């Protein structure tokens, strides 16, 4: 499997494919601007570290395991075609099925700036159609360099409009959750999912002292993670997205989840997710396409 992938899409000095012990295929990207890894199942970017950073920018749990049909803890999970629990079918997987099914490589190349480009398409099946009966193409393009750009495109190739929820549910590596803050969402309304669900408005920058699980709505704003310990800022720019989800599980939920790297791996991660969720779900009219784009940049202080 990887031989044909390397023949067709491999790029010397940029991109190669390996088979993991789990049997899943992983794309390894390594160029003079940065490195990344991406599991073809779920088009799941797992790691990213630009050359100008001593510490990875995208976090992957020490407990992360690759297994067929299972989500991977960390990286940038693709949540699609719904965000959170399915609105009707409680048996359907949380955050949709896209991150646990096969995707196939459709293109690779080198950008004019020298970054590595890789594009994948979700492989529809009887199983996926049981959960999502609409004809569509779902593509993810990642561009790995000094910045990380990801483009998630939904093309409605059917005759009927449909509505999706989606997110690039990215885990960022931080020094310690107690010494970071997030700016950019000041004044935005958000659904606070801790202890029920209530609509609130953000006052000032976001600091963390407990479980935080918020869906900020109606915002296209760029966010910045200010990290005192790692002496850097991480810029989270986006387009085609009107929701931003900010999440840290804190200690109790982290211990229940059990896969964030014991004893306190949860302290070194923070999710800032670019999404279209809740009030911001997207109608994709028949014959049209919608793209959610993120671009991450780490700046040392
Ligand atoms: O985006 C935040 C969130 O919805 C949290 O409520 C938590 O469930 C997190 O996603 C992780 O979800 P997962 O399905 O990946 O375990």
PDB file of C-alpha atoms and ligand atoms in Angstrom:
ATOM      1  CA  UNK A   1       0.000   0.000   0.000  1.00  0.00           C
ATOM      2  CA  UNK A   2       2.718   2.490   0.942  1.00  0.00           C
ATOM      3  CA  UNK A   3       4.876   1.528  -2.063  1.00  0.00           C
ATOM      4  CA  UNK A   4       2.231   2.714  -4.510  1.00  0.00           C
ATOM      5  CA  UNK A   5       1.538   5.808  -2.401  1.00  0.00           C
ATOM      6  CA  UNK A   6       5.225   6.710  -2.334  1.00  0.00           C
ATOM      7  CA  UNK A   7       5.502   6.118  -6.072  1.00  0.00           C
ATOM      8  CA  UNK A   8       2.469   8.222  -6.913  1.00  0.00           C
ATOM      9  CA  UNK A   9       2.537  10.946  -4.244  1.00  0.00           C
ATOM     10  CA  UNK A  10       5.882  10.770  -2.428  1.00  0.00           C
ATOM     11  CA  UNK A  11       8.215  13.779  -2.848  1.00  0.00           C
ATOM     12  CA  UNK A  12      11.925  13.479  -2.057  1.00  0.00           C
ATOM     13  CA  UNK A  13      12.896  15.860   0.709  1.00  0.00           C
ATOM     14  CA  UNK A  14       9.245  16.549   1.523  1.00  0.00           C
ATOM     15  CA  UNK A  15       6.796  13.667   1.804  1.00  0.00           C
ATOM     16  CA  UNK A  16       6.760   9.919   2.339  1.00  0.00           C
ATOM     17  CA  UNK A  17       4.258   7.307   3.543  1.00  0.00           C
ATOM     18  CA  UNK A  18       4.844   4.607   6.144  1.00  0.00           C
ATOM     19  CA  UNK A  19       2.688   1.867   7.602  1.00  0.00           C
ATOM     20  CA  UNK A  20       2.284   2.161  11.362  1.00  0.00           C
ATOM     21  CA  UNK A  21       2.392  -0.918  13.633  1.00  0.00           C
ATOM     22  CA  UNK A  22      -1.422  -0.587  13.797  1.00  0.00           C
ATOM     23  CA  UNK A  23      -1.561  -1.153  10.033  1.00  0.00           C
ATOM     24  CA  UNK A  24      -2.723   2.420   9.453  1.00  0.00           C
ATOM     25  CA  UNK A  25      -0.826   4.548   6.933  1.00  0.00           C
ATOM     26  CA  UNK A  26       0.884   7.733   8.096  1.00  0.00           C
ATOM     27  CA  UNK A  27       2.159  10.538   5.875  1.00  0.00           C
ATOM     28  CA  UNK A  28       5.451  11.948   7.115  1.00  0.00           C
ATOM     29  CA  UNK A  29       6.156  15.509   5.990  1.00  0.00           C
ATOM     30  CA  UNK A  30       9.641  16.924   6.567  1.00  0.00           C
ATOM     31  CA  UNK A  31      10.977  19.983   4.730  1.00  0.00           C
ATOM     32  CA  UNK A  32      13.332  22.838   5.525  1.00  0.00           C
ATOM     33  CA  UNK A  33      10.488  24.858   7.083  1.00  0.00           C
ATOM     34  CA  UNK A  34       8.923  22.283   9.367  1.00  0.00           C
ATOM     35  CA  UNK A  35       7.711  18.738   9.917  1.00  0.00           C
ATOM     36  CA  UNK A  36       4.336  17.080  10.410  1.00  0.00           C
ATOM     37  CA  UNK A  37       2.682  13.692  10.475  1.00  0.00           C
ATOM     38  CA  UNK A  38      -0.827  12.808   9.303  1.00  0.00           C
ATOM     39  CA  UNK A  39      -2.767   9.562   9.631  1.00  0.00           C
ATOM     40  CA  UNK A  40      -4.675   8.828   6.429  1.00  0.00           C
ATOM     41  CA  UNK A  41      -7.567   7.465   8.506  1.00  0.00           C
ATOM     42  CA  UNK A  42      -9.553  10.581   9.362  1.00  0.00           C
ATOM     43  CA  UNK A  43      -7.096  12.782   7.409  1.00  0.00           C
ATOM     44  CA  UNK A  44      -5.880  13.319  10.945  1.00  0.00           C
ATOM     45  CA  UNK A  45      -2.931  15.672  11.248  1.00  0.00           C
ATOM     46  CA  UNK A  46      -1.182  14.430  14.356  1.00  0.00           C
ATOM     47  CA  UNK A  47       1.892  16.629  14.776  1.00  0.00           C
ATOM     48  CA  UNK A  48       3.365  19.859  13.474  1.00  0.00           C
ATOM     49  CA  UNK A  49       6.589  21.587  14.435  1.00  0.00           C
ATOM     50  CA  UNK A  50       7.965  24.501  12.410  1.00  0.00           C
ATOM     51  CA  UNK A  51      11.758  24.741  12.289  1.00  0.00           C
ATOM     52  CA  UNK A  52      11.638  28.017  14.221  1.00  0.00           C
ATOM     53  CA  UNK A  53      10.139  26.310  17.289  1.00  0.00           C
ATOM     54  CA  UNK A  54      11.976  24.079  19.788  1.00  0.00           C
ATOM     55  CA  UNK A  55       8.636  22.629  20.956  1.00  0.00           C
ATOM     56  CA  UNK A  56       5.885  21.144  18.758  1.00  0.00           C
ATOM     57  CA  UNK A  57       2.978  23.535  18.149  1.00  0.00           C
ATOM     58  CA  UNK A  58       0.338  20.840  17.638  1.00  0.00           C
ATOM     59  CA  UNK A  59       0.040  18.519  20.668  1.00  0.00           C
ATOM     60  CA  UNK A  60      -0.303  14.734  20.527  1.00  0.00           C
ATOM     61  CA  UNK A  61      -1.081  12.763  23.660  1.00  0.00           C
ATOM     62  CA  UNK A  62       1.628  10.429  24.930  1.00  0.00           C
ATOM     63  CA  UNK A  63      -1.260   7.930  25.171  1.00  0.00           C
ATOM     64  CA  UNK A  64      -2.388   8.463  21.571  1.00  0.00           C
ATOM     65  CA  UNK A  65      -2.976   5.126  19.865  1.00  0.00           C
ATOM     66  CA  UNK A  66      -3.582   4.456  16.190  1.00  0.00           C
ATOM     67  CA  UNK A  67      -6.309   1.857  15.649  1.00  0.00           C
ATOM     68  CA  UNK A  68      -8.720   1.217  12.795  1.00  0.00           C
ATOM     69  CA  UNK A  69     -12.006   2.998  13.388  1.00  0.00           C
ATOM     70  CA  UNK A  70     -10.808   4.799  16.512  1.00  0.00           C
ATOM     71  CA  UNK A  71     -10.150   8.540  16.983  1.00  0.00           C
ATOM     72  CA  UNK A  72      -6.660   9.712  17.922  1.00  0.00           C
ATOM     73  CA  UNK A  73      -6.173  11.894  21.019  1.00  0.00           C
ATOM     74  CA  UNK A  74      -4.544  15.129  19.950  1.00  0.00           C
ATOM     75  CA  UNK A  75      -3.506  16.659  16.654  1.00  0.00           C
ATOM     76  CA  UNK A  76      -6.274  18.222  14.554  1.00  0.00           C
ATOM     77  CA  UNK A  77      -9.280  15.876  14.459  1.00  0.00           C
ATOM     78  CA  UNK A  78     -11.710  16.563  11.604  1.00  0.00           C
ATOM     79  CA  UNK A  79     -15.172  16.866  13.139  1.00  0.00           C
ATOM     80  CA  UNK A  80     -17.717  16.418  10.328  1.00  0.00           C
ATOM     81  CA  UNK A  81     -20.670  16.352   9.366  1.00  0.00           C
ATOM     82  CA  UNK A  82     -21.799  17.306  12.878  1.00  0.00           C
ATOM     83  CA  UNK A  83     -20.091  18.833  15.915  1.00  0.00           C
ATOM     84  CA  UNK A  84     -20.654  17.331  19.362  1.00  0.00           C
ATOM     85  CA  UNK A  85     -23.400  14.766  19.869  1.00  0.00           C
ATOM     86  CA  UNK A  86     -25.612  13.896  16.872  1.00  0.00           C
ATOM     87  CA  UNK A  87     -28.826  15.909  17.270  1.00  0.00           C
ATOM     88  CA  UNK A  88     -31.081  12.853  16.968  1.00  0.00           C
ATOM     89  CA  UNK A  89     -29.140   9.554  16.903  1.00  0.00           C
ATOM     90  CA  UNK A  90     -27.350   9.131  20.241  1.00  0.00           C
ATOM     91  CA  UNK A  91     -25.665   5.977  18.881  1.00  0.00           C
ATOM     92  CA  UNK A  92     -23.874   7.971  16.184  1.00  0.00           C
ATOM     93  CA  UNK A  93     -20.277   8.981  17.070  1.00  0.00           C
ATOM     94  CA  UNK A  94     -19.661  12.325  18.777  1.00  0.00           C
ATOM     95  CA  UNK A  95     -18.129  14.903  16.414  1.00  0.00           C
ATOM     96  CA  UNK A  96     -19.238  12.897  13.356  1.00  0.00           C
ATOM     97  CA  UNK A  97     -17.619   9.924  11.641  1.00  0.00           C
ATOM     98  CA  UNK A  98     -15.077  11.676   9.377  1.00  0.00           C
ATOM     99  CA  UNK A  99     -12.171  11.287  11.814  1.00  0.00           C
ATOM    100  CA  UNK A 100     -12.547   7.497  12.097  1.00  0.00           C
ATOM    101  CA  UNK A 101     -13.018   6.413   8.465  1.00  0.00           C
ATOM    102  CA  UNK A 102     -10.566   6.003   5.574  1.00  0.00           C
ATOM    103  CA  UNK A 103      -9.528   8.985   3.451  1.00  0.00           C
ATOM    104  CA  UNK A 104      -7.491   8.595   0.247  1.00  0.00           C
ATOM    105  CA  UNK A 105      -4.658  10.738  -1.041  1.00  0.00           C
ATOM    106  CA  UNK A 106      -5.667  12.693  -4.134  1.00  0.00           C
ATOM    107  CA  UNK A 107      -2.767  15.124  -4.666  1.00  0.00           C
ATOM    108  CA  UNK A 108       0.599  16.255  -3.322  1.00  0.00           C
ATOM    109  CA  UNK A 109       3.010  19.006  -4.296  1.00  0.00           C
ATOM    110  CA  UNK A 110       5.387  21.763  -3.246  1.00  0.00           C
ATOM    111  CA  UNK A 111       4.086  25.292  -2.779  1.00  0.00           C
ATOM    112  CA  UNK A 112       5.995  28.221  -4.372  1.00  0.00           C
ATOM    113  CA  UNK A 113       7.162  29.151  -0.822  1.00  0.00           C
ATOM    114  CA  UNK A 114       8.634  25.651  -0.372  1.00  0.00           C
ATOM    115  CA  UNK A 115       5.918  24.276   1.906  1.00  0.00           C
ATOM    116  CA  UNK A 116       4.588  20.746   1.340  1.00  0.00           C
ATOM    117  CA  UNK A 117       0.994  20.270   0.180  1.00  0.00           C
ATOM    118  CA  UNK A 118      -1.090  17.109   0.651  1.00  0.00           C
ATOM    119  CA  UNK A 119      -4.762  16.656  -0.236  1.00  0.00           C
ATOM    120  CA  UNK A 120      -7.072  13.843   0.820  1.00  0.00           C
ATOM    121  CA  UNK A 121     -10.713  12.894   0.167  1.00  0.00           C
ATOM    122  CA  UNK A 122     -13.076  11.078   2.530  1.00  0.00           C
ATOM    123  CA  UNK A 123     -13.991   7.612   1.229  1.00  0.00           C
ATOM    124  CA  UNK A 124     -17.776   7.226   1.387  1.00  0.00           C
ATOM    125  CA  UNK A 125     -19.179   3.763   2.105  1.00  0.00           C
ATOM    126  CA  UNK A 126     -22.474   2.035   2.958  1.00  0.00           C
ATOM    127  CA  UNK A 127     -21.520   2.630   6.611  1.00  0.00           C
ATOM    128  CA  UNK A 128     -21.023   6.361   6.161  1.00  0.00           C
ATOM    129  CA  UNK A 129     -24.172   6.655   4.051  1.00  0.00           C
ATOM    130  CA  UNK A 130     -26.195   5.126   6.883  1.00  0.00           C
ATOM    131  CA  UNK A 131     -25.225   8.175   8.940  1.00  0.00           C
ATOM    132  CA  UNK A 132     -25.083  10.681   6.118  1.00  0.00           C
ATOM    133  CA  UNK A 133     -27.161   9.806   3.000  1.00  0.00           C
ATOM    134  CA  UNK A 134     -26.144  12.880   1.008  1.00  0.00           C
ATOM    135  CA  UNK A 135     -23.931  12.720  -2.097  1.00  0.00           C
ATOM    136  CA  UNK A 136     -20.918  14.935  -1.466  1.00  0.00           C
ATOM    137  CA  UNK A 137     -17.154  15.208  -1.672  1.00  0.00           C
ATOM    138  CA  UNK A 138     -15.200  16.083   1.481  1.00  0.00           C
ATOM    139  CA  UNK A 139     -11.586  17.120   0.986  1.00  0.00           C
ATOM    140  CA  UNK A 140      -8.836  18.197   3.352  1.00  0.00           C
ATOM    141  CA  UNK A 141      -5.737  19.974   2.094  1.00  0.00           C
ATOM    142  CA  UNK A 142      -2.847  20.565   4.499  1.00  0.00           C
ATOM    143  CA  UNK A 143       0.068  22.874   3.685  1.00  0.00           C
ATOM    144  CA  UNK A 144       3.019  22.331   6.012  1.00  0.00           C
ATOM    145  CA  UNK A 145       5.763  24.948   6.328  1.00  0.00           C
ATOM    146  CA  UNK A 146       6.642  27.685   8.773  1.00  0.00           C
ATOM    147  CA  UNK A 147       2.863  28.019   9.099  1.00  0.00           C
ATOM    148  CA  UNK A 148       0.284  25.238   9.023  1.00  0.00           C
ATOM    149  CA  UNK A 149      -2.708  25.795   6.740  1.00  0.00           C
ATOM    150  CA  UNK A 150      -5.662  23.397   6.561  1.00  0.00           C
ATOM    151  CA  UNK A 151      -8.609  23.676   4.161  1.00  0.00           C
ATOM    152  CA  UNK A 152     -11.714  21.521   4.766  1.00  0.00           C
ATOM    153  CA  UNK A 153     -14.037  21.601   1.755  1.00  0.00           C
ATOM    154  CA  UNK A 154     -17.537  20.147   1.529  1.00  0.00           C
ATOM    155  CA  UNK A 155     -18.964  19.919  -2.003  1.00  0.00           C
ATOM    156  CA  UNK A 156     -22.668  19.098  -2.318  1.00  0.00           C
ATOM    157  CA  UNK A 157     -22.855  16.974  -5.469  1.00  0.00           C
ATOM    158  CA  UNK A 158     -26.470  15.933  -4.841  1.00  0.00           C
ATOM    159  CA  UNK A 159     -29.826  17.490  -5.686  1.00  0.00           C
ATOM    160  CA  UNK A 160     -30.786  18.563  -2.172  1.00  0.00           C
ATOM    161  CA  UNK A 161     -29.373  21.178   0.198  1.00  0.00           C
ATOM    162  CA  UNK A 162     -27.925  19.887   3.453  1.00  0.00           C
ATOM    163  CA  UNK A 163     -26.680  21.407   6.727  1.00  0.00           C
ATOM    164  CA  UNK A 164     -23.387  20.484   8.378  1.00  0.00           C
ATOM    165  CA  UNK A 165     -21.635  21.127  11.649  1.00  0.00           C
ATOM    166  CA  UNK A 166     -17.822  20.908  11.503  1.00  0.00           C
ATOM    167  CA  UNK A 167     -14.575  21.751  13.254  1.00  0.00           C
ATOM    168  CA  UNK A 168     -10.852  21.418  12.983  1.00  0.00           C
ATOM    169  CA  UNK A 169     -10.562  20.362  16.621  1.00  0.00           C
ATOM    170  CA  UNK A 170      -6.913  21.277  17.092  1.00  0.00           C
ATOM    171  CA  UNK A 171      -4.912  20.562  20.247  1.00  0.00           C
ATOM    172  CA  UNK A 172      -2.105  23.070  20.791  1.00  0.00           C
ATOM    173  CA  UNK A 173       1.039  22.383  22.835  1.00  0.00           C
ATOM    174  CA  UNK A 174       1.433  24.885  25.678  1.00  0.00           C
ATOM    175  CA  UNK A 175       3.815  25.258  28.626  1.00  0.00           C
ATOM    176  CA  UNK A 176       1.132  25.049  31.310  1.00  0.00           C
ATOM    177  CA  UNK A 177      -2.631  25.707  31.242  1.00  0.00           C
ATOM    178  CA  UNK A 178      -2.318  27.903  34.310  1.00  0.00           C
ATOM    179  CA  UNK A 179      -0.051  30.419  32.562  1.00  0.00           C
ATOM    180  CA  UNK A 180      -1.655  30.840  29.138  1.00  0.00           C
ATOM    181  CA  UNK A 181      -4.396  33.167  27.954  1.00  0.00           C
ATOM    182  CA  UNK A 182      -6.390  33.480  24.741  1.00  0.00           C
ATOM    183  CA  UNK A 183      -7.173  36.839  23.156  1.00  0.00           C
ATOM    184  CA  UNK A 184      -9.408  37.659  20.207  1.00  0.00           C
ATOM    185  CA  UNK A 185     -12.793  36.630  21.578  1.00  0.00           C
ATOM    186  CA  UNK A 186     -13.418  39.638  23.799  1.00  0.00           C
ATOM    187  CA  UNK A 187     -17.082  40.672  23.694  1.00  0.00           C
ATOM    188  CA  UNK A 188     -18.186  37.508  21.831  1.00  0.00           C
ATOM    189  CA  UNK A 189     -21.193  35.482  22.904  1.00  0.00           C
ATOM    190  CA  UNK A 190     -20.536  31.877  23.820  1.00  0.00           C
ATOM    191  CA  UNK A 191     -22.366  28.723  24.898  1.00  0.00           C
ATOM    192  CA  UNK A 192     -20.795  27.598  28.159  1.00  0.00           C
ATOM    193  CA  UNK A 193     -21.047  23.777  28.135  1.00  0.00           C
ATOM    194  CA  UNK A 194     -19.705  23.253  31.661  1.00  0.00           C
ATOM    195  CA  UNK A 195     -22.569  22.466  34.041  1.00  0.00           C
ATOM    196  CA  UNK A 196     -25.316  22.542  31.414  1.00  0.00           C
ATOM    197  CA  UNK A 197     -25.422  25.016  28.571  1.00  0.00           C
ATOM    198  CA  UNK A 198     -25.875  28.754  29.062  1.00  0.00           C
ATOM    199  CA  UNK A 199     -25.322  31.729  26.793  1.00  0.00           C
ATOM    200  CA  UNK A 200     -22.755  34.232  28.121  1.00  0.00           C
ATOM    201  CA  UNK A 201     -20.536  37.035  26.799  1.00  0.00           C
ATOM    202  CA  UNK A 202     -16.721  37.044  27.000  1.00  0.00           C
ATOM    203  CA  UNK A 203     -15.193  39.764  29.159  1.00  0.00           C
ATOM    204  CA  UNK A 204     -11.508  40.334  28.362  1.00  0.00           C
ATOM    205  CA  UNK A 205      -8.983  37.660  27.451  1.00  0.00           C
ATOM    206  CA  UNK A 206      -9.653  34.022  28.463  1.00  0.00           C
ATOM    207  CA  UNK A 207      -7.645  32.599  31.382  1.00  0.00           C
ATOM    208  CA  UNK A 208      -7.977  29.057  32.787  1.00  0.00           C
ATOM    209  CA  UNK A 209      -8.567  27.827  36.330  1.00  0.00           C
ATOM    210  CA  UNK A 210     -10.901  24.888  35.767  1.00  0.00           C
ATOM    211  CA  UNK A 211     -12.705  22.829  33.101  1.00  0.00           C
ATOM    212  CA  UNK A 212     -13.491  25.167  30.223  1.00  0.00           C
ATOM    213  CA  UNK A 213     -15.706  24.119  27.311  1.00  0.00           C
ATOM    214  CA  UNK A 214     -17.073  27.060  25.343  1.00  0.00           C
ATOM    215  CA  UNK A 215     -18.501  27.472  21.860  1.00  0.00           C
ATOM    216  CA  UNK A 216     -18.017  31.099  20.843  1.00  0.00           C
ATOM    217  CA  UNK A 217     -20.544  31.985  18.139  1.00  0.00           C
ATOM    218  CA  UNK A 218     -20.794  34.503  15.303  1.00  0.00           C
ATOM    219  CA  UNK A 219     -17.077  35.251  15.295  1.00  0.00           C
ATOM    220  CA  UNK A 220     -14.582  35.154  12.433  1.00  0.00           C
ATOM    221  CA  UNK A 221     -11.883  36.571  14.694  1.00  0.00           C
ATOM    222  CA  UNK A 222      -8.268  35.455  14.775  1.00  0.00           C
ATOM    223  CA  UNK A 223      -7.304  34.149  18.205  1.00  0.00           C
ATOM    224  CA  UNK A 224      -3.911  34.272  19.863  1.00  0.00           C
ATOM    225  CA  UNK A 225      -2.670  31.855  22.527  1.00  0.00           C
ATOM    226  CA  UNK A 226      -0.225  33.777  24.766  1.00  0.00           C
ATOM    227  CA  UNK A 227       2.209  31.314  26.345  1.00  0.00           C
ATOM    228  CA  UNK A 228       4.436  32.806  29.046  1.00  0.00           C
ATOM    229  CA  UNK A 229       6.248  29.559  29.837  1.00  0.00           C
ATOM    230  CA  UNK A 230       7.170  28.632  26.264  1.00  0.00           C
ATOM    231  CA  UNK A 231       7.715  32.318  25.492  1.00  0.00           C
ATOM    232  CA  UNK A 232       5.628  32.301  22.338  1.00  0.00           C
ATOM    233  CA  UNK A 233       2.336  33.294  20.803  1.00  0.00           C
ATOM    234  CA  UNK A 234       0.320  30.937  18.614  1.00  0.00           C
ATOM    235  CA  UNK A 235      -1.866  32.729  16.057  1.00  0.00           C
ATOM    236  CA  UNK A 236      -5.040  30.902  15.044  1.00  0.00           C
ATOM    237  CA  UNK A 237      -6.411  32.622  11.935  1.00  0.00           C
ATOM    238  CA  UNK A 238      -9.456  31.281  10.071  1.00  0.00           C
ATOM    239  CA  UNK A 239     -11.982  31.880   7.310  1.00  0.00           C
ATOM    240  CA  UNK A 240     -15.253  30.146   6.479  1.00  0.00           C
ATOM    241  CA  UNK A 241     -15.803  29.590  10.203  1.00  0.00           C
ATOM    242  CA  UNK A 242     -18.105  31.501  12.567  1.00  0.00           C
ATOM    243  CA  UNK A 243     -17.574  29.444  15.718  1.00  0.00           C
ATOM    244  CA  UNK A 244     -14.496  29.039  17.873  1.00  0.00           C
ATOM    245  CA  UNK A 245     -14.399  26.340  20.544  1.00  0.00           C
ATOM    246  CA  UNK A 246     -12.068  26.725  23.538  1.00  0.00           C
ATOM    247  CA  UNK A 247     -11.581  23.600  25.660  1.00  0.00           C
ATOM    248  CA  UNK A 248      -9.474  22.317  28.490  1.00  0.00           C
ATOM    249  CA  UNK A 249     -10.766  19.247  30.363  1.00  0.00           C
ATOM    250  CA  UNK A 250      -8.958  20.115  33.629  1.00  0.00           C
ATOM    251  CA  UNK A 251      -7.973  17.407  36.064  1.00  0.00           C
ATOM    252  CA  UNK A 252     -11.221  15.538  36.819  1.00  0.00           C
ATOM    253  CA  UNK A 253     -12.381  15.137  33.231  1.00  0.00           C
ATOM    254  CA  UNK A 254      -8.799  14.401  32.131  1.00  0.00           C
ATOM    255  CA  UNK A 255      -8.558  11.569  34.646  1.00  0.00           C
ATOM    256  CA  UNK A 256     -11.925  10.189  33.465  1.00  0.00           C
ATOM    257  CA  UNK A 257     -10.780  10.335  29.841  1.00  0.00           C
ATOM    258  CA  UNK A 258      -7.519   8.629  30.795  1.00  0.00           C
ATOM    259  CA  UNK A 259      -5.737   9.188  27.465  1.00  0.00           C
ATOM    260  CA  UNK A 260      -4.226  12.636  27.872  1.00  0.00           C
ATOM    261  CA  UNK A 261      -0.907  11.380  29.218  1.00  0.00           C
ATOM    262  CA  UNK A 262      -0.744  10.785  32.969  1.00  0.00           C
ATOM    263  CA  UNK A 263      -0.381  12.306  35.445  1.00  0.00           C
ATOM    264  CA  UNK A 264      -0.919  15.778  33.990  1.00  0.00           C
ATOM    265  CA  UNK A 265      -0.550  15.743  30.230  1.00  0.00           C
ATOM    266  CA  UNK A 266      -3.757  17.793  30.146  1.00  0.00           C
ATOM    267  CA  UNK A 267      -1.820  20.763  31.547  1.00  0.00           C
ATOM    268  CA  UNK A 268       0.267  20.960  28.360  1.00  0.00           C
ATOM    269  CA  UNK A 269      -2.595  21.120  25.874  1.00  0.00           C
ATOM    270  CA  UNK A 270      -5.310  23.592  24.957  1.00  0.00           C
ATOM    271  CA  UNK A 271      -7.904  23.221  22.202  1.00  0.00           C
ATOM    272  CA  UNK A 272      -8.759  26.292  20.112  1.00  0.00           C
ATOM    273  CA  UNK A 273     -11.023  24.856  17.443  1.00  0.00           C
ATOM    274  CA  UNK A 274     -12.194  26.632  14.297  1.00  0.00           C
ATOM    275  CA  UNK A 275     -15.725  25.435  13.673  1.00  0.00           C
ATOM    276  CA  UNK A 276     -19.239  25.959  12.437  1.00  0.00           C
ATOM    277  CA  UNK A 277     -21.310  24.644  15.316  1.00  0.00           C
ATOM    278  CA  UNK A 278     -24.648  25.234  17.141  1.00  0.00           C
ATOM    279  CA  UNK A 279     -26.048  28.552  15.847  1.00  0.00           C
ATOM    280  CA  UNK A 280     -23.438  28.581  13.060  1.00  0.00           C
ATOM    281  CA  UNK A 281     -24.143  25.310  11.292  1.00  0.00           C
ATOM    282  CA  UNK A 282     -23.688  25.747   7.531  1.00  0.00           C
ATOM    283  CA  UNK A 283     -26.231  25.095   4.781  1.00  0.00           C
ATOM    284  CA  UNK A 284     -24.426  23.761   1.693  1.00  0.00           C
ATOM    285  CA  UNK A 285     -26.847  24.226  -1.209  1.00  0.00           C
ATOM    286  CA  UNK A 286     -27.054  21.565  -3.901  1.00  0.00           C
ATOM    287  CA  UNK A 287     -24.277  22.034  -6.431  1.00  0.00           C
ATOM    288  CA  UNK A 288     -22.224  24.367  -4.230  1.00  0.00           C
ATOM    289  CA  UNK A 289     -19.195  23.994  -1.969  1.00  0.00           C
ATOM    290  CA  UNK A 290     -18.118  25.423   1.396  1.00  0.00           C
ATOM    291  CA  UNK A 291     -14.563  25.656   2.751  1.00  0.00           C
ATOM    292  CA  UNK A 292     -13.334  26.155   6.306  1.00  0.00           C
ATOM    293  CA  UNK A 293      -9.717  27.364   6.410  1.00  0.00           C
ATOM    294  CA  UNK A 294      -7.289  27.725   9.316  1.00  0.00           C
ATOM    295  CA  UNK A 295      -3.733  29.020   9.361  1.00  0.00           C
ATOM    296  CA  UNK A 296      -1.521  28.575  12.422  1.00  0.00           C
ATOM    297  CA  UNK A 297       1.693  30.505  13.107  1.00  0.00           C
ATOM    298  CA  UNK A 298       3.967  30.382  16.151  1.00  0.00           C
ATOM    299  CA  UNK A 299       5.902  33.541  17.042  1.00  0.00           C
ATOM    300  CA  UNK A 300       8.663  33.430  19.669  1.00  0.00           C
ATOM    301  CA  UNK A 301       8.655  36.318  22.163  1.00  0.00           C
TER     302      UNK A 301
HETATM  303  O1  LIG B   1     -14.544  20.471  21.621  1.00  0.00           O
HETATM  304  C1  LIG B   1     -14.668  20.211  23.001  1.00  0.00           C
HETATM  305  C2  LIG B   1     -15.340  18.853  23.175  1.00  0.00           C
HETATM  306  O2  LIG B   1     -16.613  18.853  22.569  1.00  0.00           O
HETATM  307  C3  LIG B   1     -15.393  18.532  24.656  1.00  0.00           C
HETATM  308  O3  LIG B   1     -16.721  18.603  25.152  1.00  0.00           O
HETATM  309  C4  LIG B   1     -14.807  17.116  24.738  1.00  0.00           C
HETATM  310  O4  LIG B   1     -15.816  16.146  24.562  1.00  0.00           O
HETATM  311  C5  LIG B   1     -13.822  17.164  23.563  1.00  0.00           C
HETATM  312  O5  LIG B   1     -14.557  17.822  22.536  1.00  0.00           O
HETATM  313  C6  LIG B   1     -13.222  15.840  23.168  1.00  0.00           C
HETATM  314  O6  LIG B   1     -14.148  15.076  22.471  1.00  0.00           O
HETATM  315  P1  LIG B   1     -13.692  13.609  21.934  1.00  0.00           P
HETATM  316  O7  LIG B   1     -14.900  13.076  21.240  1.00  0.00           O
HETATM  317  O8  LIG B   1     -12.539  13.809  21.000  1.00  0.00           O
HETATM  318  O9  LIG B   1     -13.268  12.851  23.166  1.00  0.00           O
END
